[in-house]
Every structure is written in C-alpha cells, then in structure tokens.
Amino acid sequence: MKNREIAELFYEAADILEYQQVEWKPRAYRKAAQMIENLGEDIEKIYGREGKEGLTEIPGVGESIADHIAEYLETGKVEKFEKLKGKAPSGTVELMEIRGLGAKRMKKLADALGIMTLSDLKNAINTHKIMELEDFGEKSEENLLKAVEQYEKSHDRMALGKALPLAEELISALKAECKRTTCKIDFSKIIYTGSLRRLKETIGDIDILAEAEKEEALKIMDAFVSLPDVEQVVLKGNTKSSVILREGTSIDLRVVPPESYGAALQYFTGSKEHNIELRNIALREGYKLSEYGLYSKESEKQVAGKSEEDIYGKLGLAYIPPELRENRGEIKAAAKNSLPKLVEAGDLRGDLHIHTNYSEGKESIETMIERADSLGYEYVGVTDHSRSQRIANGMEIEKLKAQWKEIDKLSKRFRIKILKGSEVEILRDGSLDYPDEILKELDIVVGAVHSGFSAPEKKMTDRITAALENRRLDILAHPSGRMLGKRKAYDVNFDKVFEAAAANKKVLEINSQPSRLDLNDELIFRAKDFGLKFCISTDSHSISDLASIRYGLGQARRGWLEKEDVVNTYPYPRLNEIFKKLKR
Ligand code: DGT
Ligand code: CA
Ligand code: CA
C-alpha cells in the first residue's frame, strides 16, 4: 500500500515550503497527508477504480493535490516536488522535526549561522552561538539541546539491518588500514559492542572495541579517523575516538590493553540496565566492577578482566549471551545455571517464506531455489502472494498451478526439498484467500494480513483468530504488522491471538526483514509462555534477502528461544508431521 509513502511525500513538501515561507500550502499539504495516512483504504485501489475523481473525494484532497497523487502513482515521482527538494538544503528539512525548531526558526539559524546539518546544530549549541542570536537566548539554547538529545534518541536510531553490515564493513576497512600502517593489533579482537552486539532491532550509535598495547593505541586511532567514510572527527584520544560518517552515523572506537579487554567488552556491550545489576552483584560479593576489570574491594587487585567469561565466572554466573543482556531475568537465570540454550545459526534447516517473480519477488523461482540450495538448507518454502493481494501481483489459481508444475520440475534437479506454499491473505472476515481444495494441496500455508490496518482491536483480533482456527493455515506471518519507524502494530489483543494459535497448534513467524522484525523480541518472549512454536523466515524478495535470516535469528535469541522452539530447525520429516497434522 502506498498511502504511507504518499503521505510522507506531502509532509516533506510541506516542510520545504514552510522553510521557503510559502504561506498556506504547507497546511493544506499536511492536512491531505493526514487524511491519506488514515484512509484505511489503499489509495492506489481508489485511483485504479475511480481515477482522479475518486481521489478528490478524499477530504483535504483538491484538484491539484489529486494531480500530484496521480502523477506519483503513474510515474513514481512528482516533478514539482523533485524540483522543490533540489532547492531546499536537505539536512534542514530533517532538522525541522526537532521540537521547537519549526521552519521559521530553522531558516533563521541557516541564515545567521549557516546551520545545515545536525552536527552544525550541535556545534552551534556547544559553542553557545545560538544564545547570542536575537529571538533565541540562553533558555532557548538549553531547550534546543534537550530537544536535540531527544530527537537523536528517538529518531536517529538505525535499523539493525543497516547498522550491522555498516559495522562489518567499517571493521574490515579498519583492519585493512591497520595492516597497511603496520599497527600491532590482534585482528580477532576488533569487535562491535553496544546494542549492535545485542542485536537490538534498532541501533543508536555503533560502538567498536579493539585490543592493543598502550603504545599502539594512537596508531589505531590514526587509522580509524582516516577511514574514507569519515566526515567529521568529534573526538580523538588514545583510549577513545568518535567520528561521524558521511551518511550521518556516529561511531565510537575504544582501544584497551589486553588485561581489560574482557571487562571493556562486557561493559560496552551493555545494556546499561544489565551492567548496573551486574555491578550490584559484584559489590555484594566484595568486588568492584568497571570497564577496566573486576577488582577485589579489599586488596584492590584485579581478579578478572581478560575475558567476559572470567568476569561472569568470578561473579558466580554462567556466561550470558549478549542478546539476553537486557535485565529481563537473565542474571537470576545465570545464577541458577538455568539460562536457555539459545537457537543458533547452524541449527536452521530451511526458510519457509520466500517470494519469486510469480508474484512480487525480483527473481525467478529457479534463481531463488539455487541460492537457498547453496546456503545448505534442507528445505525451502515458496510462498508467493495469493490472488487478492493485487498490489503485490498476487496469483490467480491458474498461475499457482503453473508454479506447482515448475516446482515439480525443479524438484528433480535440486537437492533441496522445495515446498509448495502460499502467503495467503487473511481476508477481512478471517477467511483465507483460496478455496479449500487449493489450500489442502499446499505443503505450507502462511497466512497474512495486508489490509485494514486501522481496524478496531476487536475486529482485528476476531479476524486473526478466525484464521487461526482454519485447519489449512500453518503459519501466521508477521503477526503484529508493524513496520519499524513507519507503522505501529495493529490494534490487536495479542493474548487472544497467542491463545488461539496455541489451541490450534499454529506456528508464529519471526519475519527477518529489517523493516519488520515481527514478532519482535518482547512478543516472542510473551508468546513462548503460551507454549507456542515459531519459525524464523526471511520473506525474501531477492536472493540477497535470504541472508537477512540473521536478524530474525537475533530477535529469536533476544526472545529466549531454544532450538526446540523453532520449527525450521527440525529435519523435514518432523516439520512435515507438524504441518500435516494441522490439515487433518
Ligand atoms: P544505543 O547506542 O542507544 O543503541 O544503545 P547502547 O546500548 O549501544 O548504548 P550506548 O552506545 O550509549 O553505550 C554502550 C554501552 O556502554 C551500553 O550498552 C552500556 C554501557 N554504558 C553506557 N552508559 C552507561 C552507564 O551510564 N552505566 C553503565 N553501567 N553502563 C553504561
Ligand atoms: Ca551504541
Ligand atoms: Ca556509544
């Protein structure tokens, strides 16, 4: 559905126009954006059915706005807005979202101090240039600082799927640069820490830790700040440096000596809440814990620090995997030696949700299967969209049957077991989008909601639970419907959904798409209590997407799941038993 996209477009245009001090248009655009956002019906469908006329029936949408929408739906852009964007300094539009910094004030800052980016703004605040401006003053500067901090916290969080590859690239560039400049450094001990190592769904900043003797530290820092992607060096010292990359991400690098490496790794992996709890335990046991090591309170001698294992061990705790370190009961469990044995990448035997160009995937079924096969999987589920999902090129029955034929052919050529499946729309009344005689032929049926997101709680709950009662359904796809940074979960009673899933022995999907990660860690944890099973799937639309499974795996681990909880760790005969049973 393009509603959200189109609303964004108008919000952005409104910001730019306001910046240019255009009078009434920004308000009109915002009102239209709001209406489109809350429309509850696919705007593309309205346009398809009733043309531009239908668009003008949306409150707030007049002739010219309807023209823009139509142009966007036809061509993927609005010429006028493209030009507008070209004229406005790009950073400033983003900055207008900071509380207390609307377009007018932003323009003043840009005119008076040349502020164009977030780092310009932060510099101006830090050097107290803003309080000297007319209309601003000291109080205003203080408020702005708070607003900036808040903005960074809530807004600038990056998707795990973006941060993780970025950190990996950066670390390998740093290694290469260290090699070139012959720093003495243990390459196995350059590692990302912080929320990234905990595989949290969004990442504030990227924290990197390296181990080296003191004499080498500055050379490593030199290598770090000279990396080609670095735009600004915020801080450079011999234990800590901070930079901002060209695309805006902040990176901290710390270099510590070997005797503190484990302690620093533990400390900077966090979470803060986990660390605080751990430090309290240390105090109770007669120790002091810091990023330098674990020390005896009495003798002040270091008793651990080289490795994380030593630190947890000395505190009487089992080693706690980073994904669990959120102070959600993991420390108590570690003390009782009852931590879960988390599911691992090597446990996964297949991917049960992929798309091909039969519906909206980018690649042919053969290409997708080839890649899944090369990943060493035992099975893969081909689950293109069902017929009602028109925007995603959902398949009529004839086309689905043609796909079965191709799967039969491919099955002869490939080692991997190819499952005939479908991502079937759960329609508004809770029924599934293919007739029973089709559904019963499928090896797996993945049910999904893609419409009516703004339905009231009871309606959505009834819709999903009705689908869960359908014996043909095997897996509930992206159960909450949220899109990170874009759309909240539907208004739905999760306890009722989980109860219905458990009663009908359905499997819940953990969708690995970086923009979804759905179920999220907390809901996984809650659902596990209902005795539910999960499958970690990629919802791949291209071969490269198949690698996203690690993000879903991360959320599964953060939700305390073990191998047994995840059905795509089962060998095929056992998996088939589960899904076959559902169909009786
Ligand atoms: P983020 O960057 O917002 O996604 O979250 P983190 O967890 O990476 O937090 P960050 O970058 O502020 O700090 C990295 C780690 O350093 C954090 O996970 C735990 C540790 N840390 C930071 N501040 C404190 C603190 O005040 N107390 C304790 N005990 N640890 C802290
Ligand atoms: Ca961080
Ligand atoms: Ca940090």
Coordinates of N, CA, C and O in Angstrom, one line a residue, residues 28-160:
A28 N -2.2 23.0 3.9 CA -3.1 22.2 3.0 C -2.4 20.8 2.8 O -3.1 19.8 2.8
Y29 N -1.1 20.8 2.5 CA -0.4 19.6 2.3 C -0.4 18.6 3.5 O -0.6 17.4 3.4
R30 N -0.2 19.3 4.6 CA -0.2 18.4 5.9 C -1.6 17.8 6.1 O -1.7 16.7 6.5
K31 N -2.6 18.6 5.9 CA -4.0 18.1 6.1 C -4.2 16.9 5.1 O -4.7 15.9 5.6
A32 N -3.9 17.1 3.9 CA -4.0 16.0 2.9 C -3.3 14.8 3.4 O -3.8 13.6 3.3
A33 N -2.0 15.0 3.8 CA -1.2 13.9 4.2 C -1.8 13.1 5.3 O -1.8 11.9 5.3
Q34 N -2.4 13.8 6.3 CA -3.0 13.2 7.4 C -4.2 12.3 7.0 O -4.4 11.2 7.4
M35 N -5.0 12.9 6.1 CA -6.1 12.1 5.6 C -5.7 10.9 4.9 O -6.3 9.8 5.0
I36 N -4.7 11.0 4.0 CA -4.2 9.8 3.3 C -3.7 8.8 4.2 O -3.9 7.6 4.0
E37 N -2.9 9.2 5.2 CA -2.4 8.3 6.2 C -3.4 7.5 6.9 O -3.2 6.3 7.1
N38 N -4.5 8.1 7.2 CA -5.6 7.5 8.0 C -6.7 6.9 7.1 O -7.8 6.7 7.6
L39 N -6.5 6.8 5.9 CA -7.6 6.5 4.9 C -8.2 5.1 5.2 O -9.4 4.9 5.0
G40 N -7.3 4.2 5.5 CA -7.9 2.8 5.8 C -8.2 2.1 4.5 O -8.6 0.9 4.5
E41 N -8.0 2.7 3.4 CA -8.2 2.0 2.1 C -7.0 2.3 1.2 O -6.4 3.4 1.3
D42 N -6.6 1.4 0.4 CA -5.5 1.6 -0.5 C -5.8 2.6 -1.5 O -6.7 2.5 -2.3
I43 N -5.0 3.7 -1.5 CA -5.2 4.8 -2.3 C -5.0 4.5 -3.8 O -5.7 5.0 -4.7
E44 N -4.1 3.5 -4.0 CA -3.9 3.1 -5.4 C -5.1 2.4 -5.9 O -5.5 2.5 -7.1
K45 N -5.8 1.6 -5.0 CA -7.0 1.0 -5.5 C -8.1 2.0 -5.9 O -8.8 1.8 -6.8
I46 N -8.2 3.0 -5.0 CA -9.2 4.0 -5.3 C -9.0 4.6 -6.7 O -9.9 4.8 -7.5
Y47 N -7.7 4.9 -6.9 CA -7.3 5.5 -8.2 C -7.6 4.6 -9.3 O -8.1 5.0 -10.4
G48 N -7.3 3.3 -9.1 CA -7.5 2.3 -10.1 C -8.9 2.2 -10.5 O -9.3 1.9 -11.7
R49 N -9.8 2.3 -9.5 CA -11.2 2.1 -9.7 C -11.9 3.3 -10.2 O -12.7 3.2 -11.2
E50 N -11.6 4.5 -9.6 CA -12.4 5.7 -9.9 C -11.6 6.8 -10.5 O -12.1 7.9 -10.8
G51 N -10.3 6.6 -10.7 CA -9.4 7.6 -11.3 C -9.3 8.8 -10.4 O -9.5 8.7 -9.2
K52 N -8.9 9.9 -11.1 CA -8.6 11.1 -10.3 C -9.9 11.6 -9.5 O -9.8 12.2 -8.4
E53 N -11.0 11.4 -10.1 CA -12.3 11.8 -9.5 C -12.4 11.2 -8.1 O -12.8 11.8 -7.1
G54 N -12.1 9.9 -8.0 CA -12.1 9.2 -6.7 C -11.2 9.8 -5.7 O -11.5 9.9 -4.5
L55 N -10.0 10.3 -6.2 CA -9.1 10.9 -5.2 C -9.6 12.2 -4.6 O -9.4 12.4 -3.4
T56 N -10.3 13.0 -5.5 CA -10.8 14.3 -5.0 C -11.9 14.1 -3.9 O -12.3 15.0 -3.3
E57 N -12.4 12.9 -3.8 CA -13.4 12.7 -2.8 C -12.8 12.5 -1.4 O -13.5 12.5 -0.4
I58 N -11.5 12.2 -1.4 CA -10.8 12.2 -0.1 C -10.8 13.6 0.5 O -10.4 14.5 -0.1
P59 N -11.3 13.7 1.8 CA -11.3 15.0 2.4 C -9.9 15.6 2.4 O -8.9 14.9 2.6
G60 N -9.8 16.9 2.0 CA -8.5 17.6 2.0 C -7.8 17.5 0.7 O -6.7 18.1 0.5
V61 N -8.3 16.6 -0.2 CA -7.6 16.5 -1.5 C -8.4 17.2 -2.6 O -9.5 16.8 -2.9
G62 N -7.8 18.3 -3.1 CA -8.4 19.0 -4.2 C -7.8 18.6 -5.5 O -7.0 17.6 -5.6
E63 N -8.2 19.4 -6.5 CA -7.7 19.0 -7.9 C -6.2 18.9 -7.9 O -5.7 17.9 -8.4
S64 N -5.5 19.9 -7.5 CA -4.0 19.9 -7.7 C -3.3 18.8 -6.9 O -2.4 18.2 -7.4
I65 N -3.8 18.6 -5.7 CA -3.2 17.5 -4.9 C -3.5 16.2 -5.5 O -2.6 15.3 -5.6
A66 N -4.7 16.0 -6.0 CA -5.1 14.8 -6.7 C -4.2 14.6 -7.9 O -3.7 13.4 -8.2
D67 N -3.9 15.7 -8.6 CA -2.9 15.6 -9.8 C -1.6 15.0 -9.3 O -1.0 14.1 -10.0
H68 N -1.1 15.6 -8.2 CA 0.2 15.1 -7.7 C 0.2 13.6 -7.3 O 1.1 12.9 -7.6
I69 N -0.9 13.2 -6.7 CA -1.0 11.8 -6.3 C -1.1 10.9 -7.5 O -0.4 9.9 -7.6
A70 N -1.9 11.3 -8.5 CA -2.0 10.5 -9.7 C -0.6 10.4 -10.4 O -0.2 9.4 -10.8
E71 N 0.1 11.6 -10.5 CA 1.4 11.6 -11.1 C 2.4 10.6 -10.4 O 3.1 9.8 -11.0
Y72 N 2.3 10.6 -9.0 CA 3.1 9.7 -8.2 C 2.8 8.2 -8.5 O 3.7 7.4 -8.7
L73 N 1.5 8.0 -8.6 CA 1.1 6.6 -8.8 C 1.5 6.1 -10.2 O 1.8 4.9 -10.4
E74 N 1.5 7.0 -11.1 CA 1.8 6.6 -12.5 C 3.3 6.5 -12.7 O 3.8 5.6 -13.4
T75 N 4.0 7.5 -12.2 CA 5.5 7.6 -12.5 C 6.4 7.4 -11.4 O 7.6 7.3 -11.6
G76 N 5.9 7.3 -10.2 CA 6.8 7.0 -9.0 C 7.4 8.3 -8.5 O 8.3 8.3 -7.6
K77 N 7.1 9.5 -9.1 CA 7.6 10.7 -8.5 C 6.7 11.9 -8.9 O 5.8 11.8 -9.8
V78 N 6.9 13.0 -8.2 CA 6.1 14.2 -8.6 C 7.2 15.3 -9.0 O 8.0 15.7 -8.2
E79 N 7.1 15.6 -10.2 CA 8.1 16.5 -10.8 C 8.3 17.8 -9.9 O 9.4 18.2 -9.6
K80 N 7.2 18.4 -9.6 CA 7.2 19.6 -8.8 C 8.0 19.5 -7.5 O 8.7 20.3 -7.0
F81 N 7.7 18.3 -6.8 CA 8.3 18.1 -5.5 C 9.8 17.8 -5.7 O 10.7 18.1 -4.8
E82 N 10.2 17.1 -6.8 CA 11.6 16.9 -7.1 C 12.4 18.2 -7.1 O 13.4 18.3 -6.6
K83 N 11.8 19.1 -7.9 CA 12.4 20.4 -8.0 C 12.5 21.1 -6.7 O 13.5 21.7 -6.4
L84 N 11.4 21.0 -5.9 CA 11.4 21.6 -4.6 C 12.5 21.1 -3.7 O 13.2 21.9 -3.1
K85 N 12.7 19.8 -3.7 CA 13.7 19.2 -2.9 C 15.1 19.7 -3.4 O 16.0 19.9 -2.5
G86 N 15.3 19.8 -4.7 CA 16.5 20.3 -5.2 C 16.9 21.7 -4.6 O 18.1 22.0 -4.4
K87 N 15.9 22.5 -4.4 CA 16.1 23.8 -3.9 C 16.4 23.9 -2.4 O 17.1 24.8 -2.0
A88 N 15.8 23.0 -1.6 CA 15.9 23.1 -0.2 C 17.2 22.4 0.3 O 17.4 21.3 -0.2
P89 N 17.9 23.0 1.2 CA 19.1 22.2 1.7 C 18.6 21.0 2.5 O 17.7 21.1 3.3
S90 N 19.1 19.8 2.1 CA 18.4 18.6 2.5 C 18.4 18.4 4.0 O 17.4 18.0 4.6
G91 N 19.5 18.7 4.7 CA 19.6 18.5 6.1 C 18.6 19.3 6.9 O 18.0 18.8 7.8
T92 N 18.3 20.5 6.4 CA 17.5 21.4 7.2 C 16.0 20.8 7.3 O 15.4 21.0 8.3
V93 N 15.6 20.2 6.2 CA 14.2 19.6 6.3 C 14.1 18.6 7.4 O 13.1 18.6 8.1
E94 N 15.1 17.8 7.5 CA 15.1 16.8 8.6 C 15.1 17.5 10.0 O 14.4 17.1 10.9
L95 N 15.9 18.6 10.1 CA 16.1 19.3 11.4 C 14.8 19.9 11.8 O 14.6 20.1 13.0
M96 N 13.9 20.3 10.9 CA 12.7 20.9 11.3 C 11.8 20.0 12.2 O 10.9 20.5 12.8
E97 N 12.1 18.7 12.2 CA 11.4 17.8 13.0 C 11.8 17.9 14.5 O 11.1 17.4 15.4
I98 N 12.9 18.6 14.8 CA 13.3 18.8 16.2 C 12.3 19.7 16.9 O 11.9 20.7 16.3
R99 N 11.9 19.3 18.1 CA 10.9 20.0 18.8 C 11.4 21.5 19.0 O 12.5 21.7 19.4
G100 N 10.5 22.4 18.8 CA 10.9 23.8 19.0 C 11.7 24.4 17.8 O 12.2 25.6 17.9
L101 N 11.8 23.7 16.8 CA 12.6 24.2 15.7 C 11.8 24.0 14.4 O 12.1 23.2 13.5
G102 N 10.8 24.8 14.3 CA 10.0 24.8 13.0 C 10.7 25.4 11.9 O 11.9 25.7 12.0
A103 N 10.0 25.5 10.8 CA 10.6 26.0 9.6 C 11.2 27.5 9.8 O 12.3 27.8 9.3
K104 N 10.4 28.3 10.4 CA 10.8 29.7 10.5 C 12.1 29.8 11.3 O 13.1 30.5 10.9
R105 N 12.2 29.2 12.5 CA 13.4 29.3 13.3 C 14.5 28.6 12.6 O 15.7 29.0 12.7
M106 N 14.2 27.5 11.9 CA 15.3 26.8 11.2 C 15.9 27.7 10.2 O 17.1 27.8 10.0
K107 N 15.1 28.5 9.5 CA 15.6 29.4 8.5 C 16.5 30.4 9.1 O 17.5 30.8 8.5
K108 N 16.1 30.9 10.3 CA 16.9 31.9 10.9 C 18.3 31.3 11.2 O 19.3 32.0 11.0
L109 N 18.3 30.1 11.7 CA 19.6 29.5 12.1 C 20.5 29.3 10.8 O 21.7 29.5 10.8
A110 N 19.8 28.9 9.7 CA 20.5 28.7 8.5 C 21.1 30.0 8.0 O 22.3 30.1 7.6
D111 N 20.3 31.1 8.0 CA 20.7 32.4 7.5 C 21.8 33.0 8.4 O 22.8 33.5 7.9
A112 N 21.6 32.9 9.7 CA 22.6 33.6 10.6 C 23.9 32.8 10.8 O 24.9 33.4 10.9
L113 N 23.7 31.5 11.0 CA 24.9 30.7 11.3 C 25.3 29.6 10.3 O 26.2 28.9 10.5
G114 N 24.5 29.6 9.2 CA 24.8 28.6 8.2 C 24.6 27.2 8.6 O 25.2 26.2 8.1
I115 N 23.7 27.0 9.6 CA 23.4 25.6 10.1 C 22.6 24.8 9.0 O 21.5 25.2 8.6
M116 N 23.1 23.7 8.6 CA 22.5 22.9 7.6 C 22.3 21.5 8.0 O 21.5 20.7 7.5
T117 N 23.2 21.0 9.0 CA 23.1 19.6 9.4 C 23.0 19.5 10.9 O 23.2 20.5 11.6
L118 N 22.7 18.3 11.3 CA 22.6 18.1 12.8 C 23.9 18.4 13.4 O 23.9 19.0 14.5
S119 N 25.0 18.0 12.8 CA 26.3 18.3 13.5 C 26.6 19.8 13.5 O 27.1 20.3 14.5
D120 N 26.2 20.5 12.5 CA 26.3 22.0 12.6 C 25.5 22.5 13.8 O 26.0 23.3 14.6
L121 N 24.3 22.0 13.9 CA 23.4 22.5 15.0 C 24.1 22.2 16.4 O 24.1 23.0 17.3
K122 N 24.6 20.9 16.5 CA 25.2 20.5 17.8 C 26.4 21.4 18.1 O 26.6 21.8 19.2
N123 N 27.2 21.7 17.1 CA 28.4 22.5 17.3 C 28.0 23.9 17.7 O 28.6 24.4 18.7
A124 N 26.9 24.4 17.1 CA 26.5 25.8 17.5 C 26.0 25.8 18.9 O 26.2 26.8 19.6
I125 N 25.3 24.8 19.3 CA 24.8 24.7 20.7 C 26.0 24.6 21.6 O 26.1 25.4 22.6
N126 N 27.0 23.7 21.3 CA 28.1 23.5 22.2 C 29.0 24.7 22.3 O 29.6 25.0 23.4
T127 N 29.1 25.5 21.3 CA 29.9 26.7 21.4 C 29.1 28.0 21.7 O 29.6 29.1 21.6
H128 N 27.9 27.8 22.1 CA 27.0 28.8 22.6 C 26.8 29.9 21.6 O 26.7 31.1 22.0
K129 N 26.7 29.6 20.4 CA 26.4 30.6 19.4 C 24.9 30.9 19.3 O 24.6 32.0 18.8
I130 N 24.1 30.0 19.7 CA 22.7 30.2 19.5 C 22.1 31.2 20.5 O 21.3 32.0 20.1
M131 N 22.6 31.1 21.7 CA 22.0 32.0 22.7 C 22.3 33.5 22.4 O 21.7 34.4 22.9
E132 N 23.3 33.7 21.6 CA 23.6 35.1 21.2 C 22.7 35.7 20.1 O 22.6 36.9 19.9
L133 N 21.9 34.8 19.5 CA 21.1 35.2 18.4 C 19.8 35.9 19.0 O 19.3 35.5 20.0
E134 N 19.4 36.9 18.2 CA 18.1 37.6 18.5 C 17.0 36.6 18.5 O 17.1 35.7 17.6
D135 N 16.0 36.6 19.3 CA 14.9 35.7 19.4 C 15.3 34.3 19.9 O 14.4 33.4 20.0
F136 N 16.5 34.1 20.3 CA 16.8 32.8 20.8 C 17.1 32.8 22.3 O 16.3 32.5 23.1
G137 N 18.3 33.3 22.7 CA 18.6 33.4 24.1 C 19.1 32.1 24.8 O 19.0 31.0 24.2
E138 N 19.4 32.2 26.1 CA 20.1 31.1 26.8 C 19.1 30.0 27.0 O 19.4 28.8 26.8
K139 N 17.9 30.3 27.5 CA 16.9 29.3 27.8 C 16.6 28.5 26.5 O 16.4 27.3 26.5
S140 N 16.4 29.3 25.5 CA 16.1 28.7 24.2 C 17.2 27.7 23.7 O 16.9 26.6 23.2
E141 N 18.4 28.0 24.0 CA 19.5 27.2 23.6 C 19.5 25.9 24.5 O 19.7 24.8 23.9
E142 N 19.2 26.1 25.7 CA 19.1 24.9 26.6 C 18.0 23.9 26.1 O 18.2 22.7 26.1
N143 N 16.9 24.5 25.8 CA 15.8 23.7 25.4 C 16.1 23.0 24.1 O 15.7 21.8 23.9
L144 N 16.8 23.7 23.2 CA 17.2 23.1 22.0 C 18.1 21.9 22.2 O 18.0 20.9 21.5
L145 N 19.0 22.1 23.1 CA 19.9 21.0 23.4 C 19.2 19.7 23.9 O 19.4 18.6 23.4
K146 N 18.2 20.0 24.7 CA 17.3 18.8 25.2 C 16.6 18.2 24.0 O 16.5 17.0 23.9
A147 N 16.0 19.1 23.2 CA 15.3 18.6 22.1 C 16.1 17.8 21.1 O 15.7 16.8 20.6
V148 N 17.4 18.3 20.9 CA 18.3 17.6 20.0 C 18.6 16.2 20.6 O 18.6 15.2 19.9
E149 N 18.8 16.1 21.9 CA 19.1 14.8 22.5 C 17.9 13.9 22.3 O 18.1 12.7 22.0
Q150 N 16.8 14.4 22.6 CA 15.6 13.6 22.4 C 15.4 13.1 21.0 O 15.1 12.0 20.7
Y151 N 15.6 14.0 20.1 CA 15.5 13.7 18.7 C 16.4 12.6 18.3 O 16.1 11.7 17.6
E152 N 17.7 12.7 18.8 CA 18.7 11.7 18.4 C 18.3 10.3 19.0 O 18.4 9.3 18.3
K153 N 17.7 10.4 20.2 CA 17.3 9.1 20.8 C 16.2 8.5 20.1 O 16.3 7.3 19.8
S154 N 15.2 9.2 19.7 CA 14.0 8.6 19.2 C 14.1 8.4 17.7 O 13.6 7.5 17.1
H155 N 14.9 9.4 17.1 CA 14.7 9.5 15.6 C 15.9 8.8 14.9 O 15.7 8.2 13.8
D156 N 17.0 9.0 15.4 CA 18.2 8.7 14.7 C 18.6 7.2 14.9 O 19.7 6.8 14.5
R157 N 17.7 6.4 15.4 CA 18.0 5.0 15.5 C 18.0 4.4 14.2 O 17.1 4.6 13.4
M158 N 19.0 3.6 13.9 CA 19.1 2.9 12.6 C 18.6 1.5 12.7 O 18.7 0.9 13.8
A159 N 18.1 1.0 11.6 CA 17.7 -0.4 11.6 C 18.9 -1.3 11.8 O 20.0 -1.0 11.2
L160 N 18.7 -2.3 12.5 CA 19.8 -3.3 12.7 C 20.3 -3.8 11.3 O 21.5 -4.0 11.1

